[in-house]
Short mmCIF file of C-alpha atoms in Angstrom, two decimals:
data_model
loop_
_atom_site.label_atom_id
_atom_site.label_comp_id
_atom_site.label_asym_id
_atom_site.label_seq_id
_atom_site.Cartn_x
_atom_site.Cartn_y
_atom_site.Cartn_z
CA MET S 1 -14.22 -22.84 10.12
CA SER S 2 -10.57 -22.19 10.87
CA LYS S 3 -7.78 -24.52 11.95
CA SER S 4 -8.39 -23.32 15.49
CA GLY S 5 -12.10 -24.23 15.33
CA VAL S 6 -13.13 -20.56 15.27
CA SER S 7 -16.11 -19.71 13.06
CA VAL S 8 -17.02 -16.48 11.28
CA ASN S 9 -20.21 -14.80 12.48
CA PRO S 10 -22.56 -14.00 9.53
CA GLU S 11 -22.57 -10.30 10.55
CA CYS S 12 -18.88 -10.18 9.56
CA ILE S 13 -19.83 -11.00 5.98
CA SER S 14 -22.91 -8.77 5.77
CA THR S 15 -21.02 -5.78 7.16
CA TYR S 16 -18.15 -6.43 4.73
CA ASN S 17 -20.61 -6.58 1.81
CA GLU S 18 -22.01 -3.23 2.94
CA LEU S 19 -18.47 -1.76 2.85
CA LYS S 20 -17.68 -3.35 -0.49
CA LEU S 21 -20.93 -2.72 -2.34
CA GLY S 22 -22.65 0.11 -0.52
CA LYS S 23 -19.55 2.21 0.13
CA SER S 24 -21.27 3.63 3.23
CA ILE S 25 -18.72 2.02 5.57
CA LYS S 26 -15.05 3.04 5.51
CA TYR S 27 -13.67 0.37 7.84
CA ILE S 28 -14.54 -2.65 9.95
CA ILE S 29 -12.65 -3.96 12.97
CA TYR S 30 -13.14 -7.62 13.84
CA ARG S 31 -12.27 -9.42 17.06
CA LEU S 32 -12.61 -12.85 18.55
CA SER S 33 -15.55 -13.35 20.88
CA ASP S 34 -14.82 -13.55 24.61
CA ASP S 35 -14.90 -17.36 24.47
CA TYR S 36 -12.54 -17.40 21.44
CA LYS S 37 -15.00 -19.46 19.38
CA GLU S 38 -16.20 -16.91 16.82
CA ILE S 39 -14.95 -13.92 14.84
CA VAL S 40 -17.35 -10.99 15.34
CA VAL S 41 -17.65 -7.36 14.27
CA GLU S 42 -16.28 -5.10 16.99
CA HIS S 43 -16.77 -1.79 15.22
CA SER S 44 -17.62 -0.38 11.82
CA SER S 45 -17.57 3.25 10.77
CA SER S 46 -18.00 5.64 7.87
CA ASP S 47 -15.36 7.95 9.40
CA ASN S 48 -12.53 8.70 6.92
CA ASP S 49 -10.02 9.66 9.63
CA TRP S 50 -7.10 7.19 9.58
CA GLU S 51 -5.91 8.27 13.04
CA THR S 52 -9.25 7.34 14.62
CA PHE S 53 -9.05 3.90 13.01
CA GLN S 54 -5.40 3.47 13.99
CA THR S 55 -6.11 4.48 17.60
CA LYS S 56 -8.83 1.85 17.86
CA LEU S 57 -6.33 -0.83 16.81
CA LEU S 58 -3.58 0.46 19.09
CA ASN S 59 -5.92 0.57 22.11
CA ALA S 60 -7.49 -2.86 21.55
CA LYS S 61 -7.30 -5.24 24.51
CA ALA S 62 -7.61 -9.00 24.87
CA SER S 63 -7.92 -11.10 27.99
CA HIS S 64 -7.45 -14.74 28.80
CA LYS S 65 -7.66 -16.53 32.15
CA GLY S 66 -7.91 -13.28 34.08
CA LYS S 67 -4.95 -11.60 32.41
CA GLU S 68 -5.20 -8.67 30.02
CA GLY S 69 -2.85 -7.51 27.28
CA LYS S 70 -2.80 -5.71 23.99
CA GLY S 71 -5.41 -7.13 21.66
CA PRO S 72 -4.81 -8.53 18.22
CA ARG S 73 -7.47 -7.57 15.68
CA TYR S 74 -8.42 -8.03 12.07
CA ALA S 75 -9.58 -5.05 10.08
CA VAL S 76 -10.80 -4.21 6.61
CA TYR S 77 -10.25 -0.68 5.37
CA ASP S 78 -11.49 0.88 2.13
CA PHE S 79 -8.21 2.62 1.39
CA GLN S 80 -8.34 5.54 -1.05
CA TYR S 81 -5.20 7.15 -2.44
CA GLU S 82 -3.98 9.37 -5.25
CA LEU S 83 -1.70 7.96 -7.94
CA GLU S 84 1.55 9.76 -8.57
CA GLY S 85 1.63 12.18 -11.47
CA GLY S 86 -2.05 13.06 -11.22
CA GLU S 87 -3.17 9.78 -12.78
CA GLY S 88 -6.28 9.67 -10.63
CA THR S 89 -7.66 8.18 -7.44
CA ARG S 90 -7.73 4.49 -6.54
CA ASN S 91 -9.55 2.49 -3.90
CA LYS S 92 -8.38 -0.83 -2.53
CA ILE S 93 -10.02 -2.91 0.12
CA VAL S 94 -7.20 -3.80 2.49
CA PHE S 95 -7.20 -6.64 5.01
CA ILE S 96 -5.08 -5.80 8.07
CA SER S 97 -4.00 -8.38 10.58
CA TRP S 98 -2.88 -6.48 13.70
CA SER S 99 -0.99 -8.53 16.28
CA PRO S 100 1.35 -6.44 18.44
CA ASP S 101 4.75 -8.01 19.14
CA GLU S 102 4.90 -6.63 22.67
CA GLY S 103 2.30 -6.80 25.41
CA THR S 104 0.10 -9.43 23.76
CA LEU S 105 -0.89 -12.60 25.61
CA VAL S 106 0.21 -15.84 23.91
CA PHE S 107 -3.19 -17.56 23.66
CA PRO S 108 -5.01 -14.65 21.95
CA ARG S 109 -2.09 -14.08 19.59
CA MET S 110 -1.91 -17.74 18.54
CA THR S 111 -5.68 -18.01 18.14
CA TYR S 112 -5.80 -14.92 15.95
CA ALA S 113 -2.93 -16.25 13.81
CA SER S 114 -4.62 -19.62 13.26
CA SER S 115 -8.05 -18.07 12.55
CA LYS S 116 -7.09 -15.37 10.05
CA GLU S 117 -7.59 -17.48 6.90
CA ALA S 118 -11.17 -18.34 7.87
CA LEU S 119 -12.10 -14.66 7.88
CA LYS S 120 -10.12 -13.81 4.74
CA ASN S 121 -11.77 -16.68 2.85
CA ALA S 122 -15.21 -15.37 3.86
CA LEU S 123 -14.46 -11.91 2.42
CA PRO S 124 -14.10 -12.06 -1.39
CA GLY S 125 -12.56 -9.13 -3.22
CA LEU S 126 -9.78 -8.12 -0.85
CA ALA S 127 -7.15 -6.28 -2.90
CA ALA S 128 -4.26 -6.23 -0.44
CA GLU S 129 -3.17 -7.70 2.87
CA VAL S 130 -1.01 -6.13 5.55
CA GLN S 131 0.44 -7.99 8.53
CA ALA S 132 1.26 -5.43 11.23
CA ASN S 133 3.10 -6.25 14.45
CA ARG S 134 4.54 -2.85 15.41
CA ASP S 135 2.85 0.52 15.83
CA ASP S 136 4.77 2.01 12.90
CA GLU S 137 3.40 -0.72 10.60
CA ILE S 138 -0.12 0.72 10.86
CA GLU S 139 0.91 4.29 10.08
CA TYR S 140 -0.96 5.73 7.08
CA GLU S 141 2.21 6.22 5.02
CA THR S 142 3.38 2.64 5.66
CA ILE S 143 0.06 1.20 4.52
CA LEU S 144 -0.01 3.56 1.52
CA LYS S 145 3.41 2.31 0.45
CA ASP S 146 2.27 -1.34 0.67
CA VAL S 147 -1.10 -0.76 -1.02
CA SER S 148 0.09 1.47 -3.88
CA LYS S 149 2.81 -0.94 -5.05
CA GLY S 150 0.46 -2.65 -7.50
CA ARG S 151 -0.95 0.65 -8.87
CA ARG S 152 -4.11 -0.96 -10.25
#
C-alpha cells in the first residue's frame, strides 16, 4: 500500500508478469480507479507502434469532484532499441510516470505522485524509469536517449 493509501490491484502484477516473461504484451497503461483507492490496468497491448502508445497517454483524462482534466498515468513499456555501431538489439522494461504539467487537476496529480512507489515496488525487474511532465518528454527519441544511456 502506498503513502496515499492506494493499493495495487493483483491484475497489475499478473499483466506485468505476462509482459516480462511471456513477451506477448508490448506495453501496459495503469490508472487510478475512479474512487482513487486502487491502481488498475487501463490498457495493455501487443502493438509495437510508439505513436499509438504515446497518444493514449496524451489523451488520458482524470476527473475529481465533477471537474475533468488531463490524466496522469503510469505505464510500463518493453522498449527495444539498436545499439550504436551495430552491436545488437537491447530490450529494457521502462516504467513511465506521466503527469502533465498543464491541464491536470491537483488531487489526481498529487495522488498519482504519492502512489507511484507502491506500483514500482510491485513490479520487479524494471530497468529504467522516466518521469514525464511535458508532451516532448514522451517522444520516442527522448525515451530512447534516457533508456540507452546505460547500454546494458
